Coordinates of N, CA and C (backbone and C1' of nucleotides) in Angstrom, one line a residue:
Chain A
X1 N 113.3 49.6 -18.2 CA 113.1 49.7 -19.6 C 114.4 49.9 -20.3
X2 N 114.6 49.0 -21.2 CA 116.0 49.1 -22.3 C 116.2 50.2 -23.0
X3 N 117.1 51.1 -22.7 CA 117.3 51.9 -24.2 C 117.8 51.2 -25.1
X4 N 117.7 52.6 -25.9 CA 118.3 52.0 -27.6 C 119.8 51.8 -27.4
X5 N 120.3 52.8 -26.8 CA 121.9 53.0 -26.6 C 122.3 52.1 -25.8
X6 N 121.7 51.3 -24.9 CA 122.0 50.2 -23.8 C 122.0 48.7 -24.8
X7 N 120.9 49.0 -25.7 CA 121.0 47.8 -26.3 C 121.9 47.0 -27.4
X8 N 122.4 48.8 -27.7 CA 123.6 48.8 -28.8 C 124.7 48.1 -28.0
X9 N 125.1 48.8 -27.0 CA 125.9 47.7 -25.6 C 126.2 46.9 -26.0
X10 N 125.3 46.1 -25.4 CA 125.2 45.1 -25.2 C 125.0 44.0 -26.0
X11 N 124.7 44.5 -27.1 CA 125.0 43.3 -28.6 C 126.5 43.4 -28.9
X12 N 127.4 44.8 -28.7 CA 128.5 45.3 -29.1 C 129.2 44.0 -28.1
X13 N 129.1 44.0 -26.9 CA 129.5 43.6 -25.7 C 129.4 42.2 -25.7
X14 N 128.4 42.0 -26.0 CA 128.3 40.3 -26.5 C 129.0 39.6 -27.4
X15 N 129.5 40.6 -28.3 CA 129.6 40.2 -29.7 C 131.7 39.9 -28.8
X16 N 132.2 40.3 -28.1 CA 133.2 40.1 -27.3 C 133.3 38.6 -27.2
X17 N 134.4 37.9 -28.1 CA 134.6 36.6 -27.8 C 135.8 36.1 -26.4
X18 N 135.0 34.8 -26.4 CA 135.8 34.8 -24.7 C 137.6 34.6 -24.8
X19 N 138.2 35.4 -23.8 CA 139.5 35.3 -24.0 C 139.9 36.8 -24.8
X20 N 139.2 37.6 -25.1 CA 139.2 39.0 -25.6 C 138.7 40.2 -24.7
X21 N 139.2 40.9 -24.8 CA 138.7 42.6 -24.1 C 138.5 43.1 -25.3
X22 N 137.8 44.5 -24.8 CA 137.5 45.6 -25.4 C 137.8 47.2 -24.5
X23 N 138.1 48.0 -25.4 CA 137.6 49.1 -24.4 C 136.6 49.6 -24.9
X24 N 136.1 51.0 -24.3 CA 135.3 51.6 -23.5 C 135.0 52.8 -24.9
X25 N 136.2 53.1 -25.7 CA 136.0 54.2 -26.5 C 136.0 53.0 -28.1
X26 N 136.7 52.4 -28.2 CA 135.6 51.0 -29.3 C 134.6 50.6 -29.5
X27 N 134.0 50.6 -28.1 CA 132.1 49.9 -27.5 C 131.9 51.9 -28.3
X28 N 132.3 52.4 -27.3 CA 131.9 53.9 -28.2 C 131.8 54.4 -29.3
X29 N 132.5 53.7 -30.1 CA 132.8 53.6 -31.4 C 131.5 53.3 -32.2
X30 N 131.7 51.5 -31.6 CA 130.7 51.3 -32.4 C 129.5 51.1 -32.3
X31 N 129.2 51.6 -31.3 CA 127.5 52.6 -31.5 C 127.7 53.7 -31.5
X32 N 128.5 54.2 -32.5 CA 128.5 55.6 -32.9 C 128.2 56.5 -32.1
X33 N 128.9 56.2 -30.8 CA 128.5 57.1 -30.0 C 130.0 57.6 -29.3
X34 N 130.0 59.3 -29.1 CA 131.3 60.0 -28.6 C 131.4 59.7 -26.8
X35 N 130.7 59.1 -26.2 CA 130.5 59.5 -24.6 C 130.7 58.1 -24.1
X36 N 132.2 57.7 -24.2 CA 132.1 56.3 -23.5 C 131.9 56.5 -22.6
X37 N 132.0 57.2 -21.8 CA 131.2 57.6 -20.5 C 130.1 56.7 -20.2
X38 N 128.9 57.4 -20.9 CA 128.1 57.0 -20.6 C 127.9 55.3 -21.0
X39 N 129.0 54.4 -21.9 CA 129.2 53.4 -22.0 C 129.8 52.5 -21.0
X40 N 130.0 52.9 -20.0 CA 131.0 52.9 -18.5 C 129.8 53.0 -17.5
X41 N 129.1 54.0 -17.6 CA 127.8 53.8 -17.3 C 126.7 53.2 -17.2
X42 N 126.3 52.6 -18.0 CA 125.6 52.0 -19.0 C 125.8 50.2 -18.1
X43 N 127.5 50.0 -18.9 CA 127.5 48.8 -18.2 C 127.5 48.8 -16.8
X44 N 127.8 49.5 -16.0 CA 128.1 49.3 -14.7 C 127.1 49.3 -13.6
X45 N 125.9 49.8 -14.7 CA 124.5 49.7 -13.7 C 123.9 47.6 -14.3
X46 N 124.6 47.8 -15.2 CA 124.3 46.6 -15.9 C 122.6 45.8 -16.0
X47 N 122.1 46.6 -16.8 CA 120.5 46.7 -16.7 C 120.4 45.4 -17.4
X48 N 121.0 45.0 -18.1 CA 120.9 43.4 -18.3 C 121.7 42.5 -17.8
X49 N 121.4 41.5 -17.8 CA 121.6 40.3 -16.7 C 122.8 40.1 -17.0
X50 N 123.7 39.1 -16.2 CA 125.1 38.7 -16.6 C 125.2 38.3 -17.9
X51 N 124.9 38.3 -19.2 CA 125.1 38.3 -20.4 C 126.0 38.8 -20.9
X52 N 125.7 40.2 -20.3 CA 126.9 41.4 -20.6 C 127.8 41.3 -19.9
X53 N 128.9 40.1 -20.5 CA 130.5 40.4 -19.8 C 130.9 41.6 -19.1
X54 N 130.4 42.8 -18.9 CA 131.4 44.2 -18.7 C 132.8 43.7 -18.0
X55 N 133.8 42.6 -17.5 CA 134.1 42.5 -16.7 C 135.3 42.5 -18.1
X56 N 134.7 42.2 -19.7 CA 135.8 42.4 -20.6 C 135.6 43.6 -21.2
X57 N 135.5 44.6 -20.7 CA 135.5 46.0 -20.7 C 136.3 46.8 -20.2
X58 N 137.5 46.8 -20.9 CA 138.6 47.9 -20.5 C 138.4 49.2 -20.7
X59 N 139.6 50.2 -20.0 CA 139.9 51.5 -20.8 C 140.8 51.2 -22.3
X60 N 141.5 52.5 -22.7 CA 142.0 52.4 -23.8 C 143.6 52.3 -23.3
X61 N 143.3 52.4 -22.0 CA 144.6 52.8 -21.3 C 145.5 50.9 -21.1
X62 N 144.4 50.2 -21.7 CA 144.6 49.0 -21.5 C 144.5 48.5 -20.3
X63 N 144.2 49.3 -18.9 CA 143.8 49.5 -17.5 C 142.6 48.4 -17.5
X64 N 142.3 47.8 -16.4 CA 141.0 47.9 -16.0 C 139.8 48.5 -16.2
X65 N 140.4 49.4 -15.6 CA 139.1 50.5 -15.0 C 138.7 49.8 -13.8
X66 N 137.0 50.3 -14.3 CA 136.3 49.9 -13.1 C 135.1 48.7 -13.3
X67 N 134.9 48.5 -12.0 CA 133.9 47.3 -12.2 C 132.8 47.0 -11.3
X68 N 131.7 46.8 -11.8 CA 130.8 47.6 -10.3 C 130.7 48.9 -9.4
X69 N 130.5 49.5 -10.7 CA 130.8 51.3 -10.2 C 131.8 51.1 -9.2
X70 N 132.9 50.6 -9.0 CA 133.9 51.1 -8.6 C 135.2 51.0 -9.0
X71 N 136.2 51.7 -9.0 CA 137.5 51.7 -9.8 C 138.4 51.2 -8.7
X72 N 138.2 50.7 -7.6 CA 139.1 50.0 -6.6 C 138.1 49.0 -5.9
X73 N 138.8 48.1 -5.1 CA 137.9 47.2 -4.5 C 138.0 45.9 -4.6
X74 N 137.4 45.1 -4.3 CA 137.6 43.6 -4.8 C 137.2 43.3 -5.7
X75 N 136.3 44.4 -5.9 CA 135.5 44.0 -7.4 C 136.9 43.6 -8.9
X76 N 137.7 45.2 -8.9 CA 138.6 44.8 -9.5 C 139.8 44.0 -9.3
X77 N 139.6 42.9 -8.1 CA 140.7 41.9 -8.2 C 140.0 40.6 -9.0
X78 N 138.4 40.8 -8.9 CA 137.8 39.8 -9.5 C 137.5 40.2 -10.8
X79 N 137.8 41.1 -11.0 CA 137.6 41.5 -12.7 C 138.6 40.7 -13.1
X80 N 139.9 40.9 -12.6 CA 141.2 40.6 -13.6 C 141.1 39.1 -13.2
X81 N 140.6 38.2 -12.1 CA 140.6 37.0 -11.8 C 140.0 36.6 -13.2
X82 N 138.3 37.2 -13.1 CA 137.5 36.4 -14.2 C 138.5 36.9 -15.9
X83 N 139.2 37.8 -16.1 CA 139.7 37.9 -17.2 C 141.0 36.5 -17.3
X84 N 142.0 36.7 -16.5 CA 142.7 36.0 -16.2 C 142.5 34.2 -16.8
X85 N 141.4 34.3 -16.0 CA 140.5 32.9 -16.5 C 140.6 32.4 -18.2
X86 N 140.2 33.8 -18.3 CA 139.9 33.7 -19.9 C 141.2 33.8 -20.9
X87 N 142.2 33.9 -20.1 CA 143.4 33.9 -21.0 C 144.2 35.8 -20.8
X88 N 143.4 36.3 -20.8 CA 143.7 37.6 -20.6 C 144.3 38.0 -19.2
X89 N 145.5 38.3 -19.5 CA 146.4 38.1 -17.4 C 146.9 39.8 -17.9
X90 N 146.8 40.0 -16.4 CA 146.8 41.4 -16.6 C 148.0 41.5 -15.2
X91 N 148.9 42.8 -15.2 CA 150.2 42.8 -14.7 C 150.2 44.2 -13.9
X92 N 150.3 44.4 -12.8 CA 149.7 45.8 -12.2 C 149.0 46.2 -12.5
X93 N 147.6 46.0 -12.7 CA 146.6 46.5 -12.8 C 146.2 46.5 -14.7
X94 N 147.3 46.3 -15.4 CA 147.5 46.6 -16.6 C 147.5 44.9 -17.4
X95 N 146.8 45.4 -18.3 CA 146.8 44.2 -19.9 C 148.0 44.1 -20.4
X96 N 148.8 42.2 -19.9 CA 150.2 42.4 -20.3 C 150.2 42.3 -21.9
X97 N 148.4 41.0 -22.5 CA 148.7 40.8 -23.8 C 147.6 41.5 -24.8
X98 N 148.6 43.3 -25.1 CA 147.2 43.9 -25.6 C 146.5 43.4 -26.6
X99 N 147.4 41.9 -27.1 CA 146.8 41.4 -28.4 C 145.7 40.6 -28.4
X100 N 145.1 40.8 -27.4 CA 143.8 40.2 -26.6 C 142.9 41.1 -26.6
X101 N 143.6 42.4 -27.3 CA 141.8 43.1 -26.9 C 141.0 43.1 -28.7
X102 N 140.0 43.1 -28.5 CA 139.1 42.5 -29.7 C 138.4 44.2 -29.9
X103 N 138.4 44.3 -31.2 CA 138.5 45.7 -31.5 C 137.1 45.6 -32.5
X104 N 136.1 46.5 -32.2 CA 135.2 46.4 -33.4 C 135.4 47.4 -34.7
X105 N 134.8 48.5 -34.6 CA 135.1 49.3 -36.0 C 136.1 49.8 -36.3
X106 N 137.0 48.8 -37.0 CA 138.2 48.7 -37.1 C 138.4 48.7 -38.7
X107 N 138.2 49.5 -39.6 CA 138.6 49.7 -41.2 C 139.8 49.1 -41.3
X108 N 140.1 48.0 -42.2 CA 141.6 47.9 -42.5 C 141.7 48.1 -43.9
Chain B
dG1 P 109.6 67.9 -22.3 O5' 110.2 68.7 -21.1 C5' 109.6 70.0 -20.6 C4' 110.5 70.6 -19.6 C3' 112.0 70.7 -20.0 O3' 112.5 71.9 -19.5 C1' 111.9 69.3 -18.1
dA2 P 114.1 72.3 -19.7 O5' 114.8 71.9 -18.3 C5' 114.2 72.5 -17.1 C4' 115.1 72.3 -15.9 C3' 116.6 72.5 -16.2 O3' 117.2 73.1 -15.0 C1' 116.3 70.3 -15.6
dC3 P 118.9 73.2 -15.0 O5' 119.3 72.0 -14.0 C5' 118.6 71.9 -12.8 C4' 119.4 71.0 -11.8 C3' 120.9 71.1 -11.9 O3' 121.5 70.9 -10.6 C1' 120.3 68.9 -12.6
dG4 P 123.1 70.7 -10.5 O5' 123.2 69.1 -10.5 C5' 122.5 68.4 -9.6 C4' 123.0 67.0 -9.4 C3' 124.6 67.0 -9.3 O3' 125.0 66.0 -8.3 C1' 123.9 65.8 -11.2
dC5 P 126.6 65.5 -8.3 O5' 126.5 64.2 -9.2 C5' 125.6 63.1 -8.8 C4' 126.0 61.8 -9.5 C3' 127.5 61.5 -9.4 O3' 127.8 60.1 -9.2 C1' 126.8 61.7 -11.7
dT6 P 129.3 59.6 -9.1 O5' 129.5 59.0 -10.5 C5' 128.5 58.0 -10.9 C4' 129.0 57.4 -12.3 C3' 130.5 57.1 -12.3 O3' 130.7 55.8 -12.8 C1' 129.8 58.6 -14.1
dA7 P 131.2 54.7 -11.6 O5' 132.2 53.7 -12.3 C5' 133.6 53.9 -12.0 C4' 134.3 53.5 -13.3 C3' 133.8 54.3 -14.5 O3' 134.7 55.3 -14.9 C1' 133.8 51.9 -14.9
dA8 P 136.1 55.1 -15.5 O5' 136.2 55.7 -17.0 C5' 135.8 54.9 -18.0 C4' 136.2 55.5 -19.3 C3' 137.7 55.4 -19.6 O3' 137.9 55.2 -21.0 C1' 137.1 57.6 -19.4
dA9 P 139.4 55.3 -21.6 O5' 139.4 56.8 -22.2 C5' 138.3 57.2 -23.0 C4' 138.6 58.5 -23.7 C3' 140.0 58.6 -24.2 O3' 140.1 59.3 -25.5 C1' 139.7 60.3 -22.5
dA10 P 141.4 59.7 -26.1 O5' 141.5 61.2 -25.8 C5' 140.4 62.1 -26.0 C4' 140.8 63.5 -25.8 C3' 142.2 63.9 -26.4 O3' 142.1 65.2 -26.9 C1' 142.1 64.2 -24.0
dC11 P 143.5 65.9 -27.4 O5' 143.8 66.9 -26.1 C5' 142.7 67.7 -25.6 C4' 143.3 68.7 -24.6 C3' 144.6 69.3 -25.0 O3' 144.6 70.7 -24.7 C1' 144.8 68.2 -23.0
dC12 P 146.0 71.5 -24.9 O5' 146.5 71.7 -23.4 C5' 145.6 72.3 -22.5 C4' 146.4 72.6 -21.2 C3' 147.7 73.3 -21.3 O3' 147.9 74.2 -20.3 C1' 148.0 71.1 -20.4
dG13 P 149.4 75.0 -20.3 O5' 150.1 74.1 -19.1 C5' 149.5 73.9 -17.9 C4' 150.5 73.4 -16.9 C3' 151.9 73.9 -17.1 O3' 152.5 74.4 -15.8 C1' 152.0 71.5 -17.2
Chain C
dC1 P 155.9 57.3 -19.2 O5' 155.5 58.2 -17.9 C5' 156.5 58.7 -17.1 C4' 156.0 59.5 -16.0 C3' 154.6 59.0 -15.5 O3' 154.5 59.3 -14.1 C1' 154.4 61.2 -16.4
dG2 P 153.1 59.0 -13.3 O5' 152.5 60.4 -13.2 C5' 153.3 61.5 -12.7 C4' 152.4 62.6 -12.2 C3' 151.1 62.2 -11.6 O3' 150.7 63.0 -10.5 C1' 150.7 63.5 -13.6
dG3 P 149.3 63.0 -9.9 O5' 148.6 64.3 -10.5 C5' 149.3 65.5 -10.4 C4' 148.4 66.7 -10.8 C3' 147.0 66.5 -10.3 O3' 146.4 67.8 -9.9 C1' 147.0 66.5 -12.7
dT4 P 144.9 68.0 -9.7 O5' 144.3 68.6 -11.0 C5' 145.0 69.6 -11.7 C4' 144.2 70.2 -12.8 C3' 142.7 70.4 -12.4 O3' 142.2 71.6 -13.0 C1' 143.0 68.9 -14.3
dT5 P 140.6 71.8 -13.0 O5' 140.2 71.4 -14.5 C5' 141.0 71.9 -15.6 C4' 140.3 71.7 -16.9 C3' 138.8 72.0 -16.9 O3' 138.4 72.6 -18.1 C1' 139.2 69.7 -17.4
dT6 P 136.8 72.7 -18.4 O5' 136.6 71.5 -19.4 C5' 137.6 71.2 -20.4 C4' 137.0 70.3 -21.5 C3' 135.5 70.5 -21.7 O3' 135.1 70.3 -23.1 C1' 135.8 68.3 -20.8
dT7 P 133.6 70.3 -23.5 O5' 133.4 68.7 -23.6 C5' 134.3 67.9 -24.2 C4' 133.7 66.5 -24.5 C3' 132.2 66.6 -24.9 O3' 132.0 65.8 -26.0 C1' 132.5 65.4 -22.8
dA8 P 130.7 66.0 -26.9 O5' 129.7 64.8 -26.2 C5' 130.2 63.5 -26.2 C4' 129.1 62.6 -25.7 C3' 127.7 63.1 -26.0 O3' 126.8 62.0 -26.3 C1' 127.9 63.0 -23.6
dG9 P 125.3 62.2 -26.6 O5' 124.7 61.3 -25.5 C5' 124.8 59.8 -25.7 C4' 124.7 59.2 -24.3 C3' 123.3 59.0 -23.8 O3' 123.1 57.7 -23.3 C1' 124.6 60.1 -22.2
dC10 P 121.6 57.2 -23.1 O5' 121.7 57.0 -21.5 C5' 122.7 56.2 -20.9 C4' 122.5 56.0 -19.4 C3' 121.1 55.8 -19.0 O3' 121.0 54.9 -17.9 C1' 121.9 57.8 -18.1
dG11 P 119.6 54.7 -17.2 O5' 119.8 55.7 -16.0 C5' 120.9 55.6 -15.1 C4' 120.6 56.2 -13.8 C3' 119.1 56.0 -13.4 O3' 119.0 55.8 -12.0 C1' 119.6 58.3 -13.7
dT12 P 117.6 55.7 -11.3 O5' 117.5 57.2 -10.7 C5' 118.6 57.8 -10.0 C4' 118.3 59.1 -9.4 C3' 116.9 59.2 -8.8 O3' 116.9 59.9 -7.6 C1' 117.0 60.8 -10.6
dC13 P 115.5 60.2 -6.9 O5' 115.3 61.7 -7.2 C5' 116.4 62.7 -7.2 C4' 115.8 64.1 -7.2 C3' 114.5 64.3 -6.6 O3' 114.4 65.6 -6.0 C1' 114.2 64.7 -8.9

DNA sequence: GACGCTAAAACCG
DNA sequence: CGGTTTTAGCGTC
């Protein structure tokens, strides 16, 4: 069964155009919510089907993170593959072009 | 209804 | 720059 906060997600998450990241405390953002945590959470059980990119879901650290509840693994060599793909190439572990990450509640 | 876990971030050293 | 602590919701019992 969907939460409300899962659903916020994942529209937030969708709304991610391809060839773009986001982090973790932005998605938190903009569902006005303080606990990217539990936005890290959220995606990682990934209660909705591959829709939800989480794989363009960074930290703020411009890191990876994690992917498939895990923060090491193949998972994250296949994170940065499928980012990679999309234009987004990432350099030790790290986002070389952070002008790639796609930012929601963002006041200018 | 309460406890524990988490894909992070912020703070202190 | 690195390590530790805190935070806030989701999941499970």
């Amino acid at each position: 069964m969907p939460t409300l906060f899962q659903m916020k997600i994942y529209n937030a998450v969708e709304k991610i155009p391809r060839g773009y990241v986001t982090t973790y405390k932005c998605i938190a953002g903009a569902v006005s919510c303080r606990s990217y945590r539990a936005v890290g959470r959220a995606l990682g059980r990934n209660p909705y089907a591959p829709r939800v990119p989480c794989h363009r879901v960074i930290t703020s650290d411009l890191r990876i993170g994690g992917f498939q509840g895990q923060h090491k693994g193949p998972a994250i060599e296949q994170k940065k593959k499928l980012l990679a793909l999309e234009g987004v190439l990432f350099r030790n572990g790290k986002l070389i072009d952070e002008s790639r990450v796609f930012q929601f509640g963002r006041k200018e």
